[in-house]
Short mmCIF file of C-alpha atoms and ligand atoms in Angstrom, two decimals:
data_model
loop_
_atom_site.label_atom_id
_atom_site.label_comp_id
_atom_site.label_asym_id
_atom_site.label_seq_id
_atom_site.Cartn_x
_atom_site.Cartn_y
_atom_site.Cartn_z
CA ARG W 1303 -0.04 -0.18 0.40
CA LYS W 1304 1.17 3.54 -0.76
CA ARG W 1305 1.97 6.11 2.35
CA GLY W 1306 -0.80 7.45 3.01
CA GLU W 1307 -3.48 6.03 1.65
CA LYS W 1308 -4.57 3.94 4.75
CA MET W 1309 -5.39 7.90 5.62
CA SER W 1310 -7.64 8.11 2.43
CA LYS W 1311 -11.83 8.40 3.27
CA LEU W 1312 -14.92 8.73 1.63
CA ILE W 1313 -17.11 11.76 2.36
CA ILE W 1314 -20.70 10.72 1.15
CA GLN W 1315 -24.01 12.74 1.26
CA GLY W 1316 -26.86 10.15 1.42
CA GLY W 1317 -30.50 11.00 -0.12
CA LYS W 1318 -29.79 11.12 -3.94
CA LYS W 1319 -31.70 7.92 -6.13
CA LEU W 1320 -28.87 6.85 -8.58
CA GLU W 1321 -29.93 7.46 -11.75
CA GLY W 1322 -28.27 6.18 -15.80
CA GLU W 1323 -26.06 3.87 -16.88
CA VAL W 1324 -23.11 2.28 -15.53
CA GLN W 1325 -20.36 -0.11 -17.03
CA ILE W 1326 -19.04 -3.59 -15.10
CA SER W 1327 -15.51 -3.86 -15.42
CA GLY W 1328 -13.34 -7.06 -15.70
CA SER W 1329 -13.57 -9.65 -12.92
CA LYS W 1330 -11.05 -9.51 -10.09
CA ASN W 1331 -11.53 -12.89 -8.81
CA ALA W 1332 -10.92 -13.91 -12.69
CA ALA W 1333 -8.20 -11.96 -13.33
CA LEU W 1334 -6.01 -12.92 -10.72
CA PRO W 1335 -5.87 -16.64 -11.72
CA ILE W 1336 -5.45 -15.69 -15.12
CA ILE W 1337 -2.00 -13.78 -14.21
CA ALA W 1338 -1.24 -16.14 -12.18
CA GLY W 1339 -1.64 -18.47 -14.96
CA THR W 1340 0.34 -16.74 -17.41
CA VAL W 1341 3.66 -17.98 -15.30
CA LEU W 1342 2.93 -21.24 -17.28
CA ILE W 1343 2.88 -19.38 -20.94
CA LYS W 1344 6.24 -19.59 -22.79
CA GLY W 1345 5.74 -16.00 -24.27
CA LYS W 1346 4.09 -13.34 -24.04
CA THR W 1347 -0.13 -12.74 -23.05
CA THR W 1348 -2.04 -10.09 -23.85
CA LEU W 1349 -4.75 -9.56 -21.41
CA TYR W 1350 -8.00 -7.51 -22.20
CA ASN W 1351 -10.68 -5.73 -19.43
CA VAL W 1352 -8.26 -6.39 -16.28
CA PRO W 1353 -9.33 -4.14 -13.88
CA ASN W 1354 -7.49 -1.31 -12.24
CA ILE W 1355 -7.42 -2.19 -9.11
CA GLN W 1356 -5.31 -2.74 -6.04
CA ASP W 1357 -5.28 -6.30 -5.84
CA VAL W 1358 -4.56 -6.82 -9.62
CA GLN W 1359 -1.53 -4.56 -8.91
CA THR W 1360 -0.38 -6.69 -6.05
CA MET W 1361 -0.51 -9.82 -8.54
CA PHE W 1362 2.08 -7.93 -11.08
CA GLU W 1363 4.28 -6.62 -8.31
CA ILE W 1364 4.71 -10.48 -7.60
CA ILE W 1365 5.09 -11.53 -10.99
CA LYS W 1366 7.65 -8.53 -11.56
CA ASP W 1367 9.49 -9.78 -8.07
CA ILE W 1368 10.22 -13.31 -9.76
CA GLY W 1369 11.14 -12.00 -12.89
CA GLY W 1370 8.15 -11.30 -15.26
CA LYS W 1371 7.66 -8.53 -17.08
CA VAL W 1372 4.32 -6.31 -17.49
CA THR W 1373 3.40 -3.51 -19.61
CA LYS W 1374 -0.11 -1.61 -19.19
CA LYS W 1375 -1.96 0.26 -21.39
CA ASN W 1376 -5.24 1.46 -19.57
CA ASN W 1377 -6.92 -2.22 -19.27
CA LYS W 1378 -4.72 -4.27 -21.75
CA ILE W 1379 -1.66 -5.76 -20.07
CA ILE W 1380 1.24 -7.68 -21.73
CA ILE W 1381 2.88 -9.87 -19.49
CA ASP W 1382 6.14 -12.08 -20.13
CA THR W 1383 7.15 -14.61 -18.18
CA SER W 1384 9.67 -15.41 -20.01
CA LYS W 1385 12.78 -14.73 -17.54
CA ILE W 1386 11.38 -16.12 -14.48
CA HIS W 1387 14.78 -16.74 -12.12
CA THR W 1388 13.32 -17.56 -9.05
CA TYR W 1389 10.67 -19.64 -7.39
CA GLU W 1390 10.07 -17.97 -4.70
CA ILE W 1391 7.11 -15.29 -3.22
CA SER W 1392 8.37 -12.95 -1.23
CA GLU W 1393 6.63 -13.25 2.44
CA ASN W 1394 6.02 -9.45 2.15
CA LEU W 1395 4.11 -9.70 -1.01
CA MET W 1396 2.64 -12.72 -0.16
CA ARG W 1397 1.11 -10.79 3.25
CA LYS W 1398 -0.38 -8.47 0.83
CA MET W 1399 -3.05 -10.44 -0.68
CA ARG W 1400 -4.19 -13.86 0.35
CA SER W 1401 -5.12 -14.86 -3.22
CA SER W 1402 -1.29 -14.49 -4.09
CA VAL W 1403 -1.47 -18.33 -2.77
CA ILE W 1404 -2.52 -19.24 -6.81
CA LEU W 1405 0.80 -18.47 -8.06
CA ALA W 1406 2.25 -21.28 -5.99
CA GLY W 1407 0.11 -23.90 -8.50
CA ALA W 1408 1.77 -22.12 -11.49
CA ILE W 1409 5.38 -22.06 -10.31
CA ILE W 1410 5.06 -25.81 -9.60
CA GLY W 1411 3.52 -26.37 -12.69
CA LYS W 1412 5.92 -24.95 -14.52
CA TYR W 1413 9.13 -25.42 -12.84
CA LYS W 1414 8.25 -28.23 -10.70
CA LYS W 1415 9.32 -25.89 -7.21
CA ALA W 1416 8.12 -23.81 -5.37
CA ASN W 1417 8.31 -21.61 -1.89
CA PHE W 1418 5.79 -19.36 -0.16
CA SER W 1419 4.46 -18.49 2.94
CA TYR W 1420 1.36 -19.11 4.62
CA PRO W 1421 -1.36 -16.23 3.12
CA GLY W 1422 -2.17 -15.44 6.96
CA GLY W 1423 -4.47 -14.59 8.56
CA CYS W 1424 -7.40 -12.54 6.79
CA GLU W 1425 -10.03 -10.12 7.67
CA ILE W 1426 -12.82 -12.29 6.98
CA GLY W 1427 -12.38 -15.33 8.42
CA SER W 1428 -9.05 -18.40 9.41
CA ARG W 1429 -9.11 -18.89 5.50
CA PRO W 1430 -6.80 -22.12 5.56
CA ILE W 1431 -4.93 -23.78 2.57
CA ASP W 1432 -4.75 -27.34 3.54
CA LEU W 1433 -7.02 -28.61 0.22
CA HIS W 1434 -4.34 -26.74 -1.70
CA LEU W 1435 -1.55 -28.45 -0.60
CA LYS W 1436 -3.54 -31.91 -0.10
CA GLY W 1437 -3.76 -31.44 -3.86
CA PHE W 1438 -0.76 -30.88 -4.73
CA GLU W 1439 0.34 -33.74 -2.85
CA LYS W 1440 -1.78 -35.72 -4.73
CA LEU W 1441 -0.04 -34.97 -7.69
CA GLY W 1442 3.26 -36.28 -6.35
CA ILE W 1443 4.52 -32.52 -5.43
CA ASN W 1444 6.67 -33.19 -1.88
CA ILE W 1445 5.62 -30.49 0.74
CA LYS W 1446 7.91 -29.39 3.50
CA GLU W 1447 7.11 -26.60 5.92
CA GLU W 1448 9.58 -25.04 7.74
CA TYR W 1449 9.38 -21.75 10.07
CA GLY W 1450 6.06 -20.71 8.63
CA GLU W 1451 7.73 -21.13 4.71
CA ILE W 1452 5.91 -23.99 2.37
CA ILE W 1453 8.64 -25.63 0.16
CA CYS W 1454 7.01 -27.53 -2.66
CA GLU W 1455 8.94 -30.13 -4.83
CA ALA W 1456 8.37 -32.55 -7.23
CA ASP W 1457 10.54 -34.96 -9.63
CA ARG W 1458 7.52 -35.23 -12.17
CA ILE W 1459 3.79 -33.71 -11.77
CA MET W 1460 1.82 -36.92 -12.40
CA GLY W 1461 -1.70 -37.11 -13.13
CA THR W 1462 -4.44 -38.50 -10.78
CA GLN W 1463 -7.69 -38.63 -9.15
CA ILE W 1464 -8.47 -35.73 -6.67
CA HIS W 1465 -11.54 -35.39 -4.60
CA LEU W 1466 -12.45 -31.82 -2.65
CA ASP W 1467 -13.72 -32.25 0.72
CA PHE W 1468 -15.17 -28.81 0.08
CA PRO W 1469 -15.80 -26.93 -3.35
CA SER W 1470 -12.82 -24.84 -2.42
CA VAL W 1471 -12.73 -21.55 -5.19
CA GLY W 1472 -9.08 -21.63 -4.99
CA ALA W 1473 -8.13 -25.15 -4.60
CA THR W 1474 -9.68 -25.83 -7.96
CA GLU W 1475 -7.73 -23.46 -9.37
CA ASN W 1476 -4.79 -23.86 -8.07
CA ILE W 1477 -4.69 -27.79 -9.15
CA ILE W 1478 -6.12 -26.76 -12.37
CA LEU W 1479 -2.44 -24.38 -12.54
CA ALA W 1480 -0.54 -27.42 -11.13
CA SER W 1481 -1.94 -29.81 -13.83
CA CYS W 1482 -2.50 -28.48 -17.07
CA LEU W 1483 1.64 -29.60 -17.53
CA ALA W 1484 1.50 -32.75 -15.69
CA GLU W 1485 2.14 -36.26 -17.06
CA GLY W 1486 -1.42 -37.93 -17.94
CA VAL W 1487 -4.68 -37.05 -16.66
CA THR W 1488 -6.08 -35.18 -13.55
CA VAL W 1489 -9.68 -35.60 -12.86
CA LEU W 1490 -11.15 -33.21 -10.07
CA THR W 1491 -14.28 -33.89 -8.33
CA ASN W 1492 -16.31 -31.86 -5.58
CA ALA W 1493 -14.69 -28.71 -7.66
CA ALA W 1494 -15.75 -25.45 -7.15
CA LYS W 1495 -18.33 -24.34 -10.37
CA GLU W 1496 -17.63 -20.32 -9.87
CA PRO W 1497 -17.64 -18.77 -13.23
CA GLU W 1498 -14.20 -17.59 -13.05
CA ILE W 1499 -13.17 -21.05 -12.96
CA GLU W 1500 -14.69 -21.59 -16.46
CA ASP W 1501 -12.66 -18.27 -17.58
CA LEU W 1502 -9.49 -19.68 -15.96
CA VAL W 1503 -9.75 -22.56 -18.35
CA LYS W 1504 -11.04 -20.88 -21.14
CA PHE W 1505 -8.03 -18.87 -21.19
CA LEU W 1506 -5.62 -22.11 -20.39
CA ASN W 1507 -7.35 -24.14 -23.65
CA LYS W 1508 -6.67 -20.96 -25.72
CA ALA W 1509 -3.36 -21.20 -24.96
CA GLY W 1510 -2.69 -25.07 -25.65
CA ALA W 1511 -4.25 -26.79 -22.21
CA LYS W 1512 -6.72 -29.87 -22.36
CA ILE W 1513 -9.51 -29.02 -19.96
CA LYS W 1514 -12.49 -30.24 -19.73
CA GLY W 1515 -15.71 -29.99 -17.72
CA ALA W 1516 -15.11 -26.16 -15.98
CA GLY W 1517 -17.90 -25.21 -15.01
CA THR W 1518 -18.95 -28.73 -13.34
CA ASP W 1519 -18.48 -30.38 -10.12
CA ARG W 1520 -16.26 -32.67 -12.22
CA VAL W 1521 -12.87 -31.20 -14.13
CA GLU W 1522 -10.60 -33.37 -16.22
CA ILE W 1523 -6.83 -31.79 -16.94
CA ILE W 1524 -5.19 -33.60 -19.68
CA GLY W 1525 -1.89 -32.98 -19.28
CA VAL W 1526 0.43 -31.17 -22.32
CA LYS W 1527 3.70 -30.30 -23.23
CA LYS W 1528 3.25 -26.79 -23.47
CA LEU W 1529 1.39 -23.80 -23.26
CA THR W 1530 1.99 -20.30 -26.01
CA GLU W 1531 1.22 -17.11 -26.71
CA VAL W 1532 -2.43 -16.16 -26.25
CA SER W 1533 -4.50 -12.78 -26.10
CA TYR W 1534 -7.83 -13.37 -23.67
CA ASN W 1535 -10.53 -10.85 -22.63
CA ILE W 1536 -11.67 -11.21 -19.13
CA MET W 1537 -14.94 -11.82 -18.17
CA PRO W 1538 -17.04 -9.12 -16.44
CA ASP W 1539 -17.22 -9.05 -12.61
CA ARG W 1540 -20.53 -10.48 -11.50
CA ILE W 1541 -19.85 -9.02 -7.72
CA GLU W 1542 -19.22 -5.39 -9.20
CA ALA W 1543 -22.46 -5.84 -11.24
CA GLY W 1544 -24.65 -7.01 -8.52
CA THR W 1545 -23.36 -4.14 -6.17
CA TYR W 1546 -24.39 -1.24 -8.56
CA LEU W 1547 -28.05 -3.16 -8.91
CA VAL W 1548 -27.93 -3.07 -5.17
CA ALA W 1549 -26.87 0.21 -5.34
CA GLY W 1550 -29.76 1.43 -7.60
CA ALA W 1551 -32.52 -0.77 -4.98
CA ILE W 1552 -31.15 1.03 -1.65
CA THR W 1553 -31.84 4.44 -3.33
CA GLY W 1554 -35.14 4.26 -4.58
CA GLY W 1555 -33.59 4.65 -8.34
CA ASN W 1556 -33.52 3.59 -12.07
CA LEU W 1557 -30.08 2.30 -13.37
CA LYS W 1558 -29.10 0.21 -16.32
CA VAL W 1559 -25.78 -1.62 -15.76
CA THR W 1560 -24.03 -2.64 -19.01
CA ASN W 1561 -21.32 -5.18 -19.93
CA LEU W 1562 -22.24 -8.02 -17.40
CA ASN W 1563 -23.03 -11.18 -17.91
CA SER W 1564 -26.26 -11.86 -16.73
CA ASN W 1565 -26.33 -15.56 -16.38
CA HIS W 1566 -23.70 -15.62 -14.09
CA ILE W 1567 -26.03 -13.35 -11.59
CA GLU W 1568 -29.10 -15.27 -11.53
CA PRO W 1569 -29.34 -15.95 -7.93
CA ILE W 1570 -28.85 -11.70 -7.48
CA LEU W 1571 -31.49 -11.14 -9.78
CA ASN W 1572 -33.91 -13.52 -7.91
CA LYS W 1573 -33.20 -11.72 -4.97
CA LEU W 1574 -33.86 -8.34 -6.23
CA GLU W 1575 -36.82 -9.13 -8.32
CA GLU W 1576 -38.50 -11.39 -4.64
CA ALA W 1577 -37.34 -8.02 -2.95
CA GLY W 1578 -39.77 -5.94 -5.22
CA CYS W 1579 -37.56 -4.18 -7.44
CA VAL W 1580 -38.44 -4.31 -11.49
CA LEU W 1581 -35.73 -5.89 -13.65
CA LYS W 1582 -35.21 -5.68 -17.60
CA ILE W 1583 -32.61 -8.86 -17.87
CA GLU W 1584 -30.71 -8.88 -21.16
CA LYS W 1585 -27.73 -11.22 -21.80
CA ASN W 1586 -25.08 -8.14 -21.34
CA THR W 1587 -27.60 -5.37 -19.41
CA VAL W 1588 -29.69 -5.35 -16.44
CA GLU W 1589 -31.79 -2.31 -16.09
CA ILE W 1590 -33.32 -1.97 -12.51
CA LYS W 1591 -36.32 -0.10 -11.30
CA ALA W 1592 -36.25 0.23 -7.64
CA PRO W 1593 -39.51 -0.17 -5.35
CA LYS W 1594 -41.06 2.23 -2.90
CA ARG W 1595 -39.90 0.64 -0.24
CA ILE W 1596 -37.71 -2.67 -0.23
CA LYS W 1597 -39.20 -5.96 0.67
CA ALA W 1598 -37.76 -8.17 3.40
CA VAL W 1599 -36.00 -11.11 2.06
CA ASP W 1600 -34.24 -14.55 3.39
CA ILE W 1601 -30.48 -15.39 2.04
CA LYS W 1602 -28.74 -18.33 2.47
CA THR W 1603 -24.70 -18.00 0.87
CA MET W 1604 -23.80 -21.27 -0.87
CA PRO W 1605 -21.13 -21.83 -3.67
CA TYR W 1606 -21.88 -21.49 -7.22
CA PRO W 1607 -24.56 -21.51 -8.36
CA GLY W 1608 -25.77 -20.33 -4.87
CA PHE W 1609 -26.23 -16.99 -3.92
CA PRO W 1610 -22.63 -15.20 -3.48
CA THR W 1611 -20.94 -14.80 -0.10
CA ASP W 1612 -19.25 -11.89 -1.82
CA MET W 1613 -22.91 -10.29 -2.07
CA GLN W 1614 -23.75 -11.04 1.71
CA SER W 1615 -22.74 -7.79 3.04
CA ILE W 1616 -24.29 -5.80 0.01
CA PHE W 1617 -27.49 -7.48 0.47
CA GLY W 1618 -26.92 -6.99 4.05
CA ALA W 1619 -27.18 -2.92 3.62
CA LEU W 1620 -30.09 -3.40 1.34
CA LEU W 1621 -32.09 -5.17 3.62
CA THR W 1622 -31.63 -2.75 6.58
CA THR W 1623 -34.06 -0.30 4.62
CA ALA W 1624 -36.56 -3.05 4.03
CA LYS W 1625 -40.23 -3.37 5.27
CA GLY W 1626 -40.06 -6.52 7.56
CA THR W 1627 -37.33 -8.92 9.03
CA SER W 1628 -35.21 -10.39 7.30
CA ILE W 1629 -32.64 -13.36 7.71
CA ILE W 1630 -29.08 -14.02 6.29
CA THR W 1631 -27.20 -17.34 7.07
CA GLU W 1632 -23.38 -17.14 5.96
CA ASN W 1633 -22.36 -20.39 4.87
CA ILE W 1634 -18.63 -19.72 3.33
CA PHE W 1635 -16.82 -17.63 5.68
CA GLU W 1636 -17.33 -17.28 9.77
CA SER W 1637 -16.57 -13.86 10.09
CA ARG W 1638 -17.64 -12.12 7.15
CA TYR W 1639 -19.87 -9.92 10.03
CA LYS W 1640 -17.48 -7.34 11.12
CA TYR W 1641 -19.40 -4.80 8.94
CA VAL W 1642 -22.55 -5.06 10.99
CA GLN W 1643 -21.35 -3.15 13.75
CA GLU W 1644 -20.61 -0.29 12.00
CA LEU W 1645 -24.27 -0.82 9.89
CA ASN W 1646 -25.72 -0.43 13.24
CA ARG W 1647 -24.05 2.59 13.93
CA MET W 1648 -25.93 4.44 11.14
CA GLY W 1649 -29.08 3.19 12.56
CA ALA W 1650 -29.70 -0.35 11.06
CA LYS W 1651 -31.07 -3.03 13.40
CA ILE W 1652 -28.91 -6.15 13.03
CA ASN W 1653 -28.74 -9.32 15.53
CA VAL W 1654 -25.71 -11.27 14.46
CA GLU W 1655 -25.60 -15.13 16.69
CA GLY W 1656 -22.82 -17.31 14.49
CA ARG W 1657 -23.48 -17.95 11.13
CA THR W 1658 -27.29 -15.84 11.09
CA ALA W 1659 -27.96 -12.38 11.03
CA VAL W 1660 -31.71 -11.52 11.56
CA ILE W 1661 -32.42 -7.83 10.04
CA LYS W 1662 -34.99 -5.75 11.23
CA GLY W 1663 -35.82 -2.87 8.71
CA THR W 1664 -35.93 0.97 9.46
CA LYS W 1665 -36.73 4.17 7.50
CA ARG W 1666 -34.05 5.65 9.94
CA ILE W 1667 -30.61 5.37 8.36
CA GLN W 1668 -28.25 8.26 9.55
CA GLY W 1669 -24.92 9.53 8.50
CA ALA W 1670 -22.03 8.57 10.81
CA SER W 1671 -18.47 8.04 11.02
CA VAL W 1672 -17.63 4.53 10.01
CA VAL W 1673 -14.27 2.12 9.42
CA ALA W 1674 -14.78 -0.36 6.67
CA SER W 1675 -12.58 -3.50 7.47
CA ASP W 1676 -12.61 -5.60 4.48
CA LEU W 1677 -13.35 -5.07 1.04
CA ARG W 1678 -17.16 -6.01 0.56
CA GLY W 1679 -17.77 -4.84 3.95
CA GLY W 1680 -16.38 -1.45 2.95
CA ALA W 1681 -18.93 -1.72 0.10
CA ALA W 1682 -21.63 -2.26 2.24
CA LEU W 1683 -21.17 0.94 3.93
CA VAL W 1684 -20.90 2.86 1.14
CA LEU W 1685 -24.43 1.75 -0.06
CA GLU W 1686 -25.80 2.54 3.74
CA ALA W 1687 -24.11 5.56 3.10
CA LEU W 1688 -25.93 6.49 0.18
CA VAL W 1689 -29.62 6.12 1.49
CA ALA W 1690 -28.83 7.75 4.60
CA LYS W 1691 -30.03 10.88 5.96
CA GLY W 1692 -26.90 13.49 6.23
CA VAL W 1693 -23.17 12.62 5.67
CA THR W 1694 -21.46 9.65 6.12
CA GLN W 1695 -17.70 9.44 6.37
CA VAL W 1696 -16.07 5.66 5.65
CA ASP W 1697 -12.54 4.92 6.86
CA ASN W 1698 -9.79 2.61 5.53
CA VAL W 1699 -11.08 3.10 2.09
CA HIS W 1700 -8.27 0.89 0.78
CA TYR W 1701 -9.78 -1.96 1.62
CA ILE W 1702 -12.39 -0.80 -1.15
CA LEU W 1703 -10.07 0.03 -3.70
CA ARG W 1704 -8.68 -3.18 -3.75
CA GLY W 1705 -11.78 -4.68 -5.32
CA TYR W 1706 -13.40 -1.90 -7.37
CA GLU W 1707 -12.50 -0.02 -10.23
CA ASN W 1708 -13.18 3.62 -10.07
CA ILE W 1709 -15.97 3.30 -7.47
CA VAL W 1710 -16.26 6.98 -6.87
CA ASP W 1711 -16.64 8.03 -10.15
CA LYS W 1712 -18.71 5.83 -11.36
CA LEU W 1713 -21.06 6.27 -8.84
CA LYS W 1714 -20.98 10.08 -9.37
CA ASN W 1715 -21.94 9.61 -12.71
CA LEU W 1716 -25.00 7.98 -11.72
CA GLY W 1717 -25.58 11.18 -9.22
CA ALA W 1718 -24.26 10.13 -5.88
CA LYS W 1719 -22.67 12.99 -3.56
CA ILE W 1720 -19.48 10.97 -2.74
CA TYR W 1721 -15.73 12.80 -2.51
CA LEU W 1722 -12.62 10.63 -2.14
CA GLU W 1723 -10.40 12.59 0.76
CA ASP W 1724 -6.79 11.99 1.40
C1 UD1 S 2787 -12.50 -16.97 -3.65
C2 UD1 S 2787 -12.80 -15.50 -3.54
C3 UD1 S 2787 -13.64 -14.96 -2.90
C4 UD1 S 2787 -14.95 -15.80 -2.35
C5 UD1 S 2787 -14.71 -16.96 -2.30
C6 UD1 S 2787 -15.73 -17.79 -2.15
C7 UD1 S 2787 -11.18 -15.34 -5.07
C8 UD1 S 2787 -9.45 -14.58 -5.16
N1 UD1 S 2787 -11.75 -14.98 -3.74
O1 UD1 S 2787 -11.66 -17.03 -2.45
O2 UD1 S 2787 -13.75 -13.34 -3.27
O3 UD1 S 2787 -15.59 -15.21 -1.33
O4 UD1 S 2787 -14.05 -17.95 -3.12
O5 UD1 S 2787 -16.68 -17.62 -3.18
O6 UD1 S 2787 -11.25 -15.49 -5.89
N2 UD1 S 2787 -11.38 -23.53 2.91
C9 UD1 S 2787 -10.71 -24.73 3.33
N3 UD1 S 2787 -9.33 -24.99 3.11
C10 UD1 S 2787 -8.72 -24.92 2.04
C11 UD1 S 2787 -9.50 -23.62 1.21
C12 UD1 S 2787 -10.49 -23.32 1.43
O7 UD1 S 2787 -11.33 -25.00 4.56
O8 UD1 S 2787 -7.67 -25.02 1.59
C13 UD1 S 2787 -12.54 -23.20 3.08
C14 UD1 S 2787 -12.60 -21.79 3.56
O9 UD1 S 2787 -12.17 -21.58 4.51
C15 UD1 S 2787 -14.01 -21.10 3.10
C16 UD1 S 2787 -14.35 -22.11 2.20
O10 UD1 S 2787 -13.34 -23.20 1.96
O11 UD1 S 2787 -14.98 -21.66 4.73
C17 UD1 S 2787 -14.47 -21.45 1.22
O12 UD1 S 2787 -12.94 -20.92 0.77
P1 UD1 S 2787 -12.77 -20.91 -1.10
O13 UD1 S 2787 -13.88 -21.15 -1.96
O14 UD1 S 2787 -11.46 -21.50 -0.99
O15 UD1 S 2787 -12.52 -19.05 -1.17
P2 UD1 S 2787 -11.18 -18.27 -1.75
O16 UD1 S 2787 -10.72 -19.30 -2.95
O17 UD1 S 2787 -10.46 -17.94 -0.81
#
C-alpha cells in the first residue's frame, strides 16, 4: 500500500436516487488466477479488460518480483514470463494478498518447485489452504514446512484423481494450474463451479491446455507439453455488477448496468426481484427499477450457483431499509459480519448470532463515521451511506479500492454525492 493511502476516506452525502448507466469492469477474481496462469505460458500473454484495482497491482508486483515483465496500457496488459528467475514468492508480497497463493500452483506446474509462506490471517475468516496442499501432494509434489515457509518440490507431476472435501474456489484453480502441464490425466471431483474457474480454463485452453468440465463439479485436466502465446478478454465482474444493482435498489433509483453477464448473476437477480425490484434482463445488461420500499427477503450463501458470499454484506445493507425482517445465513466464511457493527452505528437494526444475522428493516438510517474492515463489508458501508440521512465518513477506503475499479467516479456519474479525501 502507498504511504498515506490508509488515511484516505470517503465522504458521502446520502439521499440521492441513483440514475443513469454504469459499465461493469473486468472480474477481479477471474483476473487474479489468469494472471497467475501466465507463468505457465512460453512467451507473451495479452490480456484485455483487466480491472485497474489494488489486488491486480499486487499480482503484477509479484510477477515482476520473480522476473516477469508487465506492460500496461489502460485495461490491456502484456505479460512476459519468459525470464522468471526465482520460484520463491516474497513473504512481504504474499502477506499483501491472500490470493497470491494461486501463484504457487502455476509456479510448481511450470518449474516443479515453489517456495511461499502462509498467506496469513485474513479479515473475513481463518481461510486455511489445506485443500490446496492436499491436492498438490496427490499430484506427486513433496511439501515441507519450515518456519512458516512452505517448500514444494517434485521430480515429476503426475495426473491423478483428486476429490475436494469442500468445493474451494482457490483450491480448484490451484490444482488446475499445477496439473495442466502434468504427465497424464488429472480428474478433480467436487470441484468449485464458479464462473471465474470457467474463465481461467477458457484462457488456459486458448493457450493450448486440454481441460474439460470447467463449470461442473468434475474437471478433467489432460496434461499437455506446453502452453503458448495467447490473448484473452477477462469476463465481467459479477460481484461489481451485483453491487451497482443494489446501489440502484437501496436508493430507490433506476439504473442500467451494462457489460455484465446476466447468466452469472441469476441468484442475485432472483433476490432483487423477490425484494420487489423490477428488472429488465438481457444477456449483457440489466435495468433495475427500485420499488417504493424494499421487501424483506431471506438469504443463504452457498457455493456457485448459490447466492455468493461476496454479496452477503451488500444485501445486508439493502435489507436494513426493507419493510419487515430478513434473515441472512453465512455458510462460507465464519467472520463475515464485521460490517454489521458499523451499519448499526448508522441506525440499522441487525443482530448477529453465529452464522445468522437477523435484520429488522427501518426507515431511519443516519450518516455516521464508520470504518471499513474488508472489501465487501466496506462496500456495504458505502451503499448504506447512499441512503442515509446526512453525511457519512467511511475510513479505511483502501479495502474498498482493492476490488472496485473507479468506484467513486462510477457512483458520481449516477448522481451520488461522494468524494474521496486523501
Ligand atoms: C474465492 C474468492 C472470494 C470468495 C470465495 C468464495 C478469489 C480471489 N476470491 O476465495 O472472493 O468469497 O472464493 O466464493 O477468487 N477452505 C478450506 N481449506 C482450503 C481452502 C478453503 O477449508 O484449503 C474453506 C475456506 O475457509 C472457506 C471455504 O473453504 O470457508 C471457501 O473458500 P474458497 O472457495 O477457497 O475461497 P477463496 O478461493 O479463498
